[in-house]
Amino acid sequence: MVPDSDPPSLKDTDSLYQFFESSTKLVVLTGAGMSTECGIPDYRSPNGAYSTGFRPITHQEFVRSKRARRRYWARSYAGWRKFTAAQPSAAHYALASLEKAGRINFMITQNVDRLHHRAGSNPLEIHGTVYTVICIDCGYSFCRNLFQEELKALNPKWAAAIESLDHGNPGSDKSFGMKQRPDGDIEIDEKFWEEDYTIPTCQKCGGVLKPDVVFFGDNVPKDRADRAMEAARECDAFLVLGSALMTMSAYRLIKAAHESGAATAIVNIGVTRADDLVPLKINARLGEILPRVLHTGSLSIPAVR
Ligand SMILES: [Zn+2]
């Protein structure tokens, strides 16, 4: 699930340490690379879903097609238990420690999995979160767990079938062809959702419910995009962790930081859209390099875990 990478060199660890040391107003942007180390797959890494032929649902498909929504919610329901069982990594905890020590001014994440929160951080979730469900007609939003319960109540036979499945490892006899997807979605045999499957509607207006995430083809809500952009323009250092910056909304942020004179750096396994822009690019596993930075030089930051 995590692309191969050599252990971080002393030079890389020291460069990243120096980056933290020399900044006074640091913004950190994290992406899928943070979560792959926790067993939540990545869309775009060398081993990611795009490389293995999977195409995530687009906003347009979700809004236009009831069939697409059924498929999405059926898979997502099936994958929820495993998705929520993923634990924050050493990288999540290291970032929370740096934040607590005042070394990070503002954190933005592209991840929708709440793993930063569970490690003790509170980042701006630029692509939203799967832990909230929102009505696309009236904007009413509520807790995903409640939605899961509603789905279960509306589809008891189906829910029981899913719960009796042993997910196993992808490809194993026990996996039933199911495979975990980056957004909590799971690949599942069509017969489970094609017939006799009901999706809850909005309790306020009867409208269409959607996870509160920005799907491909949709835009980041303006107030959220503005907050992130403001942070990028006002920082003196901008650090990208585990993102290839393929979405325009993320690339724009590091570009804006660069243009307003901030120092910039990227830690990511594999190429990113901003490799030509940044003076410091490190190929390393975040769970290895970030904890090492904590114990380098004068930082000596106590870990939160
Ligand atoms: Zn509604």
PDB file of C-alpha atoms and ligand atoms in Angstrom:
ATOM      1  CA  MET A   1       0.000   0.000   0.000  1.00  0.00           C
ATOM      2  CA  VAL A   2       2.906   2.398   0.737  1.00  0.00           C
ATOM      3  CA  PRO A   3       5.325   2.779  -2.187  1.00  0.00           C
ATOM      4  CA  ASP A   4       8.856   1.527  -1.549  1.00  0.00           C
ATOM      5  CA  SER A   5      11.266   4.038  -0.114  1.00  0.00           C
ATOM      6  CA  ASP A   6      14.672   3.862   1.578  1.00  0.00           C
ATOM      7  CA  PRO A   7      14.850   4.902   5.229  1.00  0.00           C
ATOM      8  CA  PRO A   8      15.322   8.679   5.512  1.00  0.00           C
ATOM      9  CA  SER A   9      18.960   9.792   5.333  1.00  0.00           C
ATOM     10  CA  LEU A  10      20.532  11.893   8.084  1.00  0.00           C
ATOM     11  CA  LYS A  11      20.845  14.669   5.526  1.00  0.00           C
ATOM     12  CA  ASP A  12      17.117  14.622   4.725  1.00  0.00           C
ATOM     13  CA  THR A  13      16.148  14.457   8.383  1.00  0.00           C
ATOM     14  CA  ASP A  14      18.449  17.369   9.149  1.00  0.00           C
ATOM     15  CA  SER A  15      17.149  19.423   6.192  1.00  0.00           C
ATOM     16  CA  LEU A  16      13.581  18.948   7.383  1.00  0.00           C
ATOM     17  CA  TYR A  17      14.614  19.812  10.937  1.00  0.00           C
ATOM     18  CA  GLN A  18      16.276  23.009   9.668  1.00  0.00           C
ATOM     19  CA  PHE A  19      13.082  23.820   7.795  1.00  0.00           C
ATOM     20  CA  PHE A  20      11.077  23.646  11.026  1.00  0.00           C
ATOM     21  CA  GLU A  21      13.794  25.535  12.930  1.00  0.00           C
ATOM     22  CA  SER A  22      13.968  28.482  10.543  1.00  0.00           C
ATOM     23  CA  SER A  23      10.228  29.074  10.252  1.00  0.00           C
ATOM     24  CA  THR A  24       8.153  31.191  12.604  1.00  0.00           C
ATOM     25  CA  LYS A  25       4.794  30.905  10.868  1.00  0.00           C
ATOM     26  CA  LEU A  26       4.592  27.463   9.336  1.00  0.00           C
ATOM     27  CA  VAL A  27       1.647  26.082   7.383  1.00  0.00           C
ATOM     28  CA  VAL A  28       1.517  22.311   6.838  1.00  0.00           C
ATOM     29  CA  LEU A  29      -0.586  20.715   4.101  1.00  0.00           C
ATOM     30  CA  THR A  30      -1.087  16.947   4.348  1.00  0.00           C
ATOM     31  CA  GLY A  31      -2.397  14.504   1.761  1.00  0.00           C
ATOM     32  CA  ALA A  32      -3.140  10.833   1.160  1.00  0.00           C
ATOM     33  CA  GLY A  33       0.479   9.834   1.829  1.00  0.00           C
ATOM     34  CA  MET A  34      -0.234  10.415   5.524  1.00  0.00           C
ATOM     35  CA  SER A  35      -3.010   7.835   5.502  1.00  0.00           C
ATOM     36  CA  THR A  36      -1.483   5.138   3.286  1.00  0.00           C
ATOM     37  CA  GLU A  37       0.799   4.250   6.213  1.00  0.00           C
ATOM     38  CA  CYS A  38      -2.379   3.534   8.215  1.00  0.00           C
ATOM     39  CA  GLY A  39      -3.814   1.165   5.637  1.00  0.00           C
ATOM     40  CA  ILE A  40      -6.042   3.673   3.845  1.00  0.00           C
ATOM     41  CA  PRO A  41      -5.085   3.538   0.168  1.00  0.00           C
ATOM     42  CA  ASP A  42      -4.017   6.450  -1.974  1.00  0.00           C
ATOM     43  CA  TYR A  43      -5.574   7.451  -5.285  1.00  0.00           C
ATOM     44  CA  ARG A  44      -2.432   8.521  -7.088  1.00  0.00           C
ATOM     45  CA  SER A  45       0.689   6.861  -5.696  1.00  0.00           C
ATOM     46  CA  PRO A  46       2.543   4.235  -7.768  1.00  0.00           C
ATOM     47  CA  ASN A  47       0.493   1.535  -6.007  1.00  0.00           C
ATOM     48  CA  GLY A  48      -2.609   3.715  -5.876  1.00  0.00           C
ATOM     49  CA  ALA A  49      -6.088   3.285  -7.215  1.00  0.00           C
ATOM     50  CA  TYR A  50      -5.446   5.216 -10.444  1.00  0.00           C
ATOM     51  CA  SER A  51      -2.586   2.864 -11.203  1.00  0.00           C
ATOM     52  CA  THR A  52      -4.746  -0.202 -10.637  1.00  0.00           C
ATOM     53  CA  GLY A  53      -7.574   0.976 -12.867  1.00  0.00           C
ATOM     54  CA  PHE A  54     -10.031   2.272 -10.285  1.00  0.00           C
ATOM     55  CA  ARG A  55     -11.740   5.560 -10.996  1.00  0.00           C
ATOM     56  CA  PRO A  56     -13.367   7.343  -8.018  1.00  0.00           C
ATOM     57  CA  ILE A  57     -16.945   8.577  -8.307  1.00  0.00           C
ATOM     58  CA  THR A  58     -17.329  12.134  -9.593  1.00  0.00           C
ATOM     59  CA  HIS A  59     -19.606  14.760  -8.088  1.00  0.00           C
ATOM     60  CA  GLN A  60     -21.632  14.847 -11.312  1.00  0.00           C
ATOM     61  CA  GLU A  61     -22.241  11.098 -11.283  1.00  0.00           C
ATOM     62  CA  PHE A  62     -23.285  11.183  -7.644  1.00  0.00           C
ATOM     63  CA  VAL A  63     -25.764  14.031  -8.162  1.00  0.00           C
ATOM     64  CA  ARG A  64     -27.262  12.769 -11.451  1.00  0.00           C
ATOM     65  CA  SER A  65     -27.466   9.032 -10.941  1.00  0.00           C
ATOM     66  CA  LYS A  66     -29.459   7.222  -8.291  1.00  0.00           C
ATOM     67  CA  ARG A  67     -27.726   4.043  -9.367  1.00  0.00           C
ATOM     68  CA  ALA A  68     -24.300   5.645  -8.741  1.00  0.00           C
ATOM     69  CA  ARG A  69     -25.458   6.795  -5.286  1.00  0.00           C
ATOM     70  CA  ARG A  70     -26.705   3.337  -4.384  1.00  0.00           C
ATOM     71  CA  ARG A  71     -23.418   1.805  -5.449  1.00  0.00           C
ATOM     72  CA  TYR A  72     -21.452   4.440  -3.554  1.00  0.00           C
ATOM     73  CA  TRP A  73     -23.398   4.046  -0.298  1.00  0.00           C
ATOM     74  CA  ALA A  74     -23.517   0.256  -0.505  1.00  0.00           C
ATOM     75  CA  ARG A  75     -19.745   0.003  -0.855  1.00  0.00           C
ATOM     76  CA  SER A  76     -19.111   2.774   1.593  1.00  0.00           C
ATOM     77  CA  TYR A  77     -21.377   1.168   4.195  1.00  0.00           C
ATOM     78  CA  ALA A  78     -19.557  -2.133   3.751  1.00  0.00           C
ATOM     79  CA  GLY A  79     -16.139  -0.513   4.128  1.00  0.00           C
ATOM     80  CA  TRP A  80     -17.023   1.745   7.048  1.00  0.00           C
ATOM     81  CA  ARG A  81     -16.066  -0.583   9.874  1.00  0.00           C
ATOM     82  CA  LYS A  82     -12.615  -1.235   8.461  1.00  0.00           C
ATOM     83  CA  PHE A  83     -12.136   2.396   7.481  1.00  0.00           C
ATOM     84  CA  THR A  84     -12.915   3.655  10.973  1.00  0.00           C
ATOM     85  CA  ALA A  85     -10.695   0.975  12.537  1.00  0.00           C
ATOM     86  CA  ALA A  86      -7.565   2.537  10.941  1.00  0.00           C
ATOM     87  CA  GLN A  87      -5.345   4.167  13.558  1.00  0.00           C
ATOM     88  CA  PRO A  88      -3.245   7.340  13.304  1.00  0.00           C
ATOM     89  CA  SER A  89       0.406   6.697  12.404  1.00  0.00           C
ATOM     90  CA  ALA A  90       3.651   7.850  14.023  1.00  0.00           C
ATOM     91  CA  ALA A  91       3.532  10.721  11.493  1.00  0.00           C
ATOM     92  CA  HIS A  92       0.124  11.914  12.722  1.00  0.00           C
ATOM     93  CA  TYR A  93       1.366  11.861  16.321  1.00  0.00           C
ATOM     94  CA  ALA A  94       4.635  13.613  15.426  1.00  0.00           C
ATOM     95  CA  LEU A  95       2.692  16.424  13.750  1.00  0.00           C
ATOM     96  CA  ALA A  96       0.395  16.741  16.758  1.00  0.00           C
ATOM     97  CA  SER A  97       3.509  17.009  18.955  1.00  0.00           C
ATOM     98  CA  LEU A  98       5.009  19.716  16.746  1.00  0.00           C
ATOM     99  CA  GLU A  99       1.701  21.558  16.797  1.00  0.00           C
ATOM    100  CA  LYS A 100       1.472  21.352  20.566  1.00  0.00           C
ATOM    101  CA  ALA A 101       5.023  22.690  20.852  1.00  0.00           C
ATOM    102  CA  GLY A 102       4.018  25.719  18.772  1.00  0.00           C
ATOM    103  CA  ARG A 103       6.084  24.722  15.742  1.00  0.00           C
ATOM    104  CA  ILE A 104       3.125  24.595  13.377  1.00  0.00           C
ATOM    105  CA  ASN A 105       0.980  27.661  12.907  1.00  0.00           C
ATOM    106  CA  PHE A 106      -1.793  26.209  10.773  1.00  0.00           C
ATOM    107  CA  MET A 107      -2.581  22.795   9.388  1.00  0.00           C
ATOM    108  CA  ILE A 108      -4.596  21.934   6.290  1.00  0.00           C
ATOM    109  CA  THR A 109      -5.421  18.383   5.213  1.00  0.00           C
ATOM    110  CA  GLN A 110      -6.776  16.919   2.010  1.00  0.00           C
ATOM    111  CA  ASN A 111      -7.665  13.765   3.918  1.00  0.00           C
ATOM    112  CA  VAL A 112     -11.244  12.977   4.826  1.00  0.00           C
ATOM    113  CA  ASP A 113     -10.462  10.274   7.406  1.00  0.00           C
ATOM    114  CA  ARG A 114     -10.148  12.306  10.650  1.00  0.00           C
ATOM    115  CA  LEU A 115      -6.886  10.548  11.570  1.00  0.00           C
ATOM    116  CA  HIS A 116      -5.245  13.900  12.405  1.00  0.00           C
ATOM    117  CA  HIS A 117      -8.067  14.649  14.829  1.00  0.00           C
ATOM    118  CA  ARG A 118      -7.647  11.331  16.538  1.00  0.00           C
ATOM    119  CA  ALA A 119      -3.932  12.093  17.018  1.00  0.00           C
ATOM    120  CA  GLY A 120      -4.841  15.425  18.639  1.00  0.00           C
ATOM    121  CA  SER A 121      -4.687  17.928  15.753  1.00  0.00           C
ATOM    122  CA  ASN A 122      -7.511  20.014  14.362  1.00  0.00           C
ATOM    123  CA  PRO A 123      -6.670  20.747  10.716  1.00  0.00           C
ATOM    124  CA  LEU A 124      -8.789  22.579   8.182  1.00  0.00           C
ATOM    125  CA  GLU A 125     -10.318  19.736   6.155  1.00  0.00           C
ATOM    126  CA  ILE A 126     -10.136  21.231   2.693  1.00  0.00           C
ATOM    127  CA  HIS A 127     -11.906  18.258   1.064  1.00  0.00           C
ATOM    128  CA  GLY A 128     -14.358  17.782   3.933  1.00  0.00           C
ATOM    129  CA  THR A 129     -14.826  14.557   5.862  1.00  0.00           C
ATOM    130  CA  VAL A 130     -16.648  11.257   5.496  1.00  0.00           C
ATOM    131  CA  TYR A 131     -17.655  11.538   9.154  1.00  0.00           C
ATOM    132  CA  THR A 132     -20.403  14.019   8.232  1.00  0.00           C
ATOM    133  CA  VAL A 133     -23.333  13.518   5.856  1.00  0.00           C
ATOM    134  CA  ILE A 134     -24.896  16.539   4.146  1.00  0.00           C
ATOM    135  CA  CYS A 135     -28.101  17.141   2.168  1.00  0.00           C
ATOM    136  CA  ILE A 136     -27.252  18.526  -1.276  1.00  0.00           C
ATOM    137  CA  ASP A 137     -30.697  20.130  -1.477  1.00  0.00           C
ATOM    138  CA  CYS A 138     -31.036  22.028   1.831  1.00  0.00           C
ATOM    139  CA  GLY A 139     -27.553  21.808   3.380  1.00  0.00           C
ATOM    140  CA  TYR A 140     -28.681  20.032   6.557  1.00  0.00           C
ATOM    141  CA  SER A 141     -25.785  17.976   7.921  1.00  0.00           C
ATOM    142  CA  PHE A 142     -25.441  15.285  10.556  1.00  0.00           C
ATOM    143  CA  CYS A 143     -23.177  12.593  11.958  1.00  0.00           C
ATOM    144  CA  ARG A 144     -22.171   9.711   9.692  1.00  0.00           C
ATOM    145  CA  ASN A 145     -22.707   7.135  12.431  1.00  0.00           C
ATOM    146  CA  LEU A 146     -26.361   8.112  12.563  1.00  0.00           C
ATOM    147  CA  PHE A 147     -26.593   7.687   8.793  1.00  0.00           C
ATOM    148  CA  GLN A 148     -24.976   4.229   9.083  1.00  0.00           C
ATOM    149  CA  GLU A 149     -27.667   3.287  11.594  1.00  0.00           C
ATOM    150  CA  GLU A 150     -30.425   4.537   9.274  1.00  0.00           C
ATOM    151  CA  LEU A 151     -28.974   2.588   6.353  1.00  0.00           C
ATOM    152  CA  LYS A 152     -28.822  -0.510   8.499  1.00  0.00           C
ATOM    153  CA  ALA A 153     -32.432  -0.085   9.667  1.00  0.00           C
ATOM    154  CA  LEU A 154     -33.656   0.376   6.076  1.00  0.00           C
ATOM    155  CA  ASN A 155     -31.687  -2.613   4.775  1.00  0.00           C
ATOM    156  CA  PRO A 156     -31.558  -5.179   7.575  1.00  0.00           C
ATOM    157  CA  LYS A 157     -30.972  -8.283   5.439  1.00  0.00           C
ATOM    158  CA  TRP A 158     -28.282  -6.551   3.451  1.00  0.00           C
ATOM    159  CA  ALA A 159     -26.581  -5.169   6.550  1.00  0.00           C
ATOM    160  CA  ALA A 160     -26.545  -8.597   8.142  1.00  0.00           C
ATOM    161  CA  ALA A 161     -24.939 -10.109   5.042  1.00  0.00           C
ATOM    162  CA  ILE A 162     -22.179  -7.501   5.082  1.00  0.00           C
ATOM    163  CA  GLU A 163     -21.566  -7.907   8.789  1.00  0.00           C
ATOM    164  CA  SER A 164     -21.228 -11.659   8.474  1.00  0.00           C
ATOM    165  CA  LEU A 165     -18.512 -11.308   5.848  1.00  0.00           C
ATOM    166  CA  ASP A 166     -14.948 -11.746   6.907  1.00  0.00           C
ATOM    167  CA  HIS A 167     -13.199  -9.092   4.822  1.00  0.00           C
ATOM    168  CA  GLY A 168      -9.843 -10.874   4.861  1.00  0.00           C
ATOM    169  CA  ASN A 169      -7.061  -9.557   2.654  1.00  0.00           C
ATOM    170  CA  PRO A 170      -7.793  -8.415  -0.895  1.00  0.00           C
ATOM    171  CA  GLY A 171      -7.418 -11.407  -3.142  1.00  0.00           C
ATOM    172  CA  SER A 172      -7.781 -13.952  -0.355  1.00  0.00           C
ATOM    173  CA  ASP A 173     -10.547 -16.564  -0.260  1.00  0.00           C
ATOM    174  CA  LYS A 174     -12.277 -14.656   2.498  1.00  0.00           C
ATOM    175  CA  SER A 175     -12.280 -11.264   0.774  1.00  0.00           C
ATOM    176  CA  PHE A 176     -15.262 -12.107  -1.502  1.00  0.00           C
ATOM    177  CA  GLY A 177     -13.565  -9.863  -4.062  1.00  0.00           C
ATOM    178  CA  MET A 178     -13.932  -6.874  -1.740  1.00  0.00           C
ATOM    179  CA  LYS A 179     -11.248  -4.227  -1.661  1.00  0.00           C
ATOM    180  CA  GLN A 180     -10.966  -1.128   0.521  1.00  0.00           C
ATOM    181  CA  ARG A 181     -10.962   2.220  -1.301  1.00  0.00           C
ATOM    182  CA  PRO A 182      -9.443   5.599  -0.293  1.00  0.00           C
ATOM    183  CA  ASP A 183     -12.728   7.230   0.681  1.00  0.00           C
ATOM    184  CA  GLY A 184     -13.952   4.334   2.797  1.00  0.00           C
ATOM    185  CA  ASP A 185     -15.597   2.870  -0.264  1.00  0.00           C
ATOM    186  CA  ILE A 186     -15.299  -0.839  -0.912  1.00  0.00           C
ATOM    187  CA  GLU A 187     -15.508  -2.948  -4.036  1.00  0.00           C
ATOM    188  CA  ILE A 188     -18.461  -5.306  -3.680  1.00  0.00           C
ATOM    189  CA  ASP A 189     -20.406  -7.763  -5.797  1.00  0.00           C
ATOM    190  CA  GLU A 190     -23.269  -5.980  -7.560  1.00  0.00           C
ATOM    191  CA  LYS A 191     -25.877  -8.483  -6.411  1.00  0.00           C
ATOM    192  CA  PHE A 192     -25.590  -7.034  -2.915  1.00  0.00           C
ATOM    193  CA  TRP A 193     -26.845  -3.604  -3.894  1.00  0.00           C
ATOM    194  CA  GLU A 194     -28.529  -3.874  -7.298  1.00  0.00           C
ATOM    195  CA  GLU A 195     -31.929  -4.898  -5.931  1.00  0.00           C
ATOM    196  CA  ASP A 196     -33.862  -4.123  -2.838  1.00  0.00           C
ATOM    197  CA  TYR A 197     -31.514  -1.524  -1.409  1.00  0.00           C
ATOM    198  CA  THR A 198     -32.795   1.755   0.085  1.00  0.00           C
ATOM    199  CA  ILE A 199     -30.805   4.920   0.815  1.00  0.00           C
ATOM    200  CA  PRO A 200     -32.039   7.282   3.560  1.00  0.00           C
ATOM    201  CA  THR A 201     -33.157  10.737   2.415  1.00  0.00           C
ATOM    202  CA  CYS A 202     -32.860  14.072   4.233  1.00  0.00           C
ATOM    203  CA  GLN A 203     -35.130  14.151   7.295  1.00  0.00           C
ATOM    204  CA  LYS A 204     -35.695  17.924   6.806  1.00  0.00           C
ATOM    205  CA  CYS A 205     -36.552  18.080   3.114  1.00  0.00           C
ATOM    206  CA  GLY A 206     -36.451  14.560   1.657  1.00  0.00           C
ATOM    207  CA  GLY A 207     -33.427  15.564  -0.437  1.00  0.00           C
ATOM    208  CA  VAL A 208     -30.328  13.664  -1.551  1.00  0.00           C
ATOM    209  CA  LEU A 209     -27.701  12.846   1.077  1.00  0.00           C
ATOM    210  CA  LYS A 210     -24.002  12.852   0.306  1.00  0.00           C
ATOM    211  CA  PRO A 211     -20.887  12.420   2.433  1.00  0.00           C
ATOM    212  CA  ASP A 212     -19.570  15.913   3.231  1.00  0.00           C
ATOM    213  CA  VAL A 213     -16.532  15.440   0.995  1.00  0.00           C
ATOM    214  CA  VAL A 214     -15.452  17.227  -2.148  1.00  0.00           C
ATOM    215  CA  PHE A 215     -15.676  14.570  -4.846  1.00  0.00           C
ATOM    216  CA  PHE A 216     -13.659  14.768  -8.042  1.00  0.00           C
ATOM    217  CA  GLY A 217     -15.348  17.295 -10.331  1.00  0.00           C
ATOM    218  CA  ASP A 218     -16.638  19.430  -7.462  1.00  0.00           C
ATOM    219  CA  ASN A 219     -15.119  22.615  -5.994  1.00  0.00           C
ATOM    220  CA  VAL A 220     -13.845  23.254  -2.495  1.00  0.00           C
ATOM    221  CA  PRO A 221     -16.463  25.457  -0.735  1.00  0.00           C
ATOM    222  CA  LYS A 222     -15.417  29.104  -0.999  1.00  0.00           C
ATOM    223  CA  ASP A 223     -15.059  29.930   2.710  1.00  0.00           C
ATOM    224  CA  ARG A 224     -12.804  26.898   3.181  1.00  0.00           C
ATOM    225  CA  ALA A 225     -10.717  27.665   0.082  1.00  0.00           C
ATOM    226  CA  ASP A 226     -10.376  31.295   1.222  1.00  0.00           C
ATOM    227  CA  ARG A 227      -9.176  30.324   4.712  1.00  0.00           C
ATOM    228  CA  ALA A 228      -6.559  27.991   3.267  1.00  0.00           C
ATOM    229  CA  MET A 229      -5.400  30.586   0.743  1.00  0.00           C
ATOM    230  CA  GLU A 230      -5.130  33.274   3.408  1.00  0.00           C
ATOM    231  CA  ALA A 231      -2.951  30.974   5.539  1.00  0.00           C
ATOM    232  CA  ALA A 232      -0.742  30.180   2.529  1.00  0.00           C
ATOM    233  CA  ARG A 233      -0.258  33.851   1.668  1.00  0.00           C
ATOM    234  CA  GLU A 234       0.540  34.901   5.227  1.00  0.00           C
ATOM    235  CA  CYS A 235       2.944  32.146   6.279  1.00  0.00           C
ATOM    236  CA  ASP A 236       6.744  32.308   6.159  1.00  0.00           C
ATOM    237  CA  ALA A 237       7.069  28.581   5.443  1.00  0.00           C
ATOM    238  CA  PHE A 238       4.814  26.067   3.681  1.00  0.00           C
ATOM    239  CA  LEU A 239       5.380  22.338   4.027  1.00  0.00           C
ATOM    240  CA  VAL A 240       3.590  19.651   1.998  1.00  0.00           C
ATOM    241  CA  LEU A 241       3.475  16.137   3.465  1.00  0.00           C
ATOM    242  CA  GLY A 242       2.305  13.135   1.473  1.00  0.00           C
ATOM    243  CA  SER A 243       0.581  14.853  -1.417  1.00  0.00           C
ATOM    244  CA  ALA A 244       1.372  14.807  -5.130  1.00  0.00           C
ATOM    245  CA  LEU A 245      -0.530  18.139  -5.337  1.00  0.00           C
ATOM    246  CA  MET A 246      -2.526  16.885  -8.304  1.00  0.00           C
ATOM    247  CA  THR A 247      -5.657  18.784  -7.328  1.00  0.00           C
ATOM    248  CA  MET A 248      -5.597  22.421  -8.396  1.00  0.00           C
ATOM    249  CA  SER A 249      -6.854  23.570  -4.980  1.00  0.00           C
ATOM    250  CA  ALA A 250      -3.747  22.110  -3.294  1.00  0.00           C
ATOM    251  CA  TYR A 251      -1.252  23.173  -5.954  1.00  0.00           C
ATOM    252  CA  ARG A 252      -2.556  26.752  -5.815  1.00  0.00           C
ATOM    253  CA  LEU A 253      -1.748  26.920  -2.097  1.00  0.00           C
ATOM    254  CA  ILE A 254       1.945  26.101  -2.362  1.00  0.00           C
ATOM    255  CA  LYS A 255       2.217  28.336  -5.423  1.00  0.00           C
ATOM    256  CA  ALA A 256       0.688  31.232  -3.502  1.00  0.00           C
ATOM    257  CA  ALA A 257       3.018  30.643  -0.549  1.00  0.00           C
ATOM    258  CA  HIS A 258       6.006  30.531  -2.902  1.00  0.00           C
ATOM    259  CA  GLU A 259       4.937  33.728  -4.666  1.00  0.00           C
ATOM    260  CA  SER A 260       4.517  35.592  -1.406  1.00  0.00           C
ATOM    261  CA  GLY A 261       8.101  34.736  -0.450  1.00  0.00           C
ATOM    262  CA  ALA A 262       7.599  31.811   1.949  1.00  0.00           C
ATOM    263  CA  ALA A 263      10.093  28.971   2.189  1.00  0.00           C
ATOM    264  CA  THR A 264       8.623  25.804   0.675  1.00  0.00           C
ATOM    265  CA  ALA A 265       9.321  22.092   1.053  1.00  0.00           C
ATOM    266  CA  ILE A 266       7.718  18.782   0.133  1.00  0.00           C
ATOM    267  CA  VAL A 267       8.055  15.332   1.686  1.00  0.00           C
ATOM    268  CA  ASN A 268       6.425  12.800  -0.620  1.00  0.00           C
ATOM    269  CA  ILE A 269       7.300   9.463  -2.149  1.00  0.00           C
ATOM    270  CA  GLY A 270       7.162  10.028  -5.898  1.00  0.00           C
ATOM    271  CA  VAL A 271       6.895  13.107  -8.092  1.00  0.00           C
ATOM    272  CA  THR A 272       4.596  16.015  -7.304  1.00  0.00           C
ATOM    273  CA  ARG A 273       3.189  18.809  -9.397  1.00  0.00           C
ATOM    274  CA  ALA A 274       5.356  21.351  -7.522  1.00  0.00           C
ATOM    275  CA  ASP A 275       8.756  19.604  -7.682  1.00  0.00           C
ATOM    276  CA  ASP A 276      10.142  22.376  -9.897  1.00  0.00           C
ATOM    277  CA  LEU A 277       8.874  25.040  -7.534  1.00  0.00           C
ATOM    278  CA  VAL A 278      10.362  23.939  -4.219  1.00  0.00           C
ATOM    279  CA  PRO A 279      14.003  24.165  -3.112  1.00  0.00           C
ATOM    280  CA  LEU A 280      13.602  21.196  -0.731  1.00  0.00           C
ATOM    281  CA  LYS A 281      12.059  17.909  -1.885  1.00  0.00           C
ATOM    282  CA  ILE A 282      12.450  14.782   0.217  1.00  0.00           C
ATOM    283  CA  ASN A 283      11.428  11.233  -0.738  1.00  0.00           C
ATOM    284  CA  ALA A 284      10.707   9.522   2.568  1.00  0.00           C
ATOM    285  CA  ARG A 285       8.057   7.731   4.572  1.00  0.00           C
ATOM    286  CA  LEU A 286       6.401  10.262   6.852  1.00  0.00           C
ATOM    287  CA  GLY A 287       6.097   7.767   9.700  1.00  0.00           C
ATOM    288  CA  GLU A 288       9.882   7.438   9.660  1.00  0.00           C
ATOM    289  CA  ILE A 289      11.131  10.950   9.019  1.00  0.00           C
ATOM    290  CA  LEU A 290       8.735  13.018  11.164  1.00  0.00           C
ATOM    291  CA  PRO A 291       9.376  11.177  14.460  1.00  0.00           C
ATOM    292  CA  ARG A 292      13.133  11.522  13.775  1.00  0.00           C
ATOM    293  CA  VAL A 293      12.781  15.275  13.274  1.00  0.00           C
ATOM    294  CA  LEU A 294      11.193  15.488  16.732  1.00  0.00           C
ATOM    295  CA  HIS A 295      14.386  14.264  18.299  1.00  0.00           C
ATOM    296  CA  THR A 296      16.817  16.319  16.232  1.00  0.00           C
ATOM    297  CA  GLY A 297      18.850  19.270  17.546  1.00  0.00           C
ATOM    298  CA  SER A 298      17.139  21.764  19.778  1.00  0.00           C
ATOM    299  CA  LEU A 299      13.619  20.696  18.859  1.00  0.00           C
ATOM    300  CA  SER A 300      13.597  17.724  21.283  1.00  0.00           C
ATOM    301  CA  ILE A 301       9.846  17.818  21.355  1.00  0.00           C
ATOM    302  CA  PRO A 302       8.039  15.521  23.747  1.00  0.00           C
ATOM    303  CA  ALA A 303       5.800  13.121  21.834  1.00  0.00           C
ATOM    304  CA  VAL A 304       2.063  13.370  22.588  1.00  0.00           C
ATOM    305  CA  ARG A 305       1.578   9.623  22.455  1.00  0.00           C
TER     306      ARG A 305
HETATM  307 ZN    ZN B   1     -32.466  18.473   3.002  1.00  0.00          ZN
END
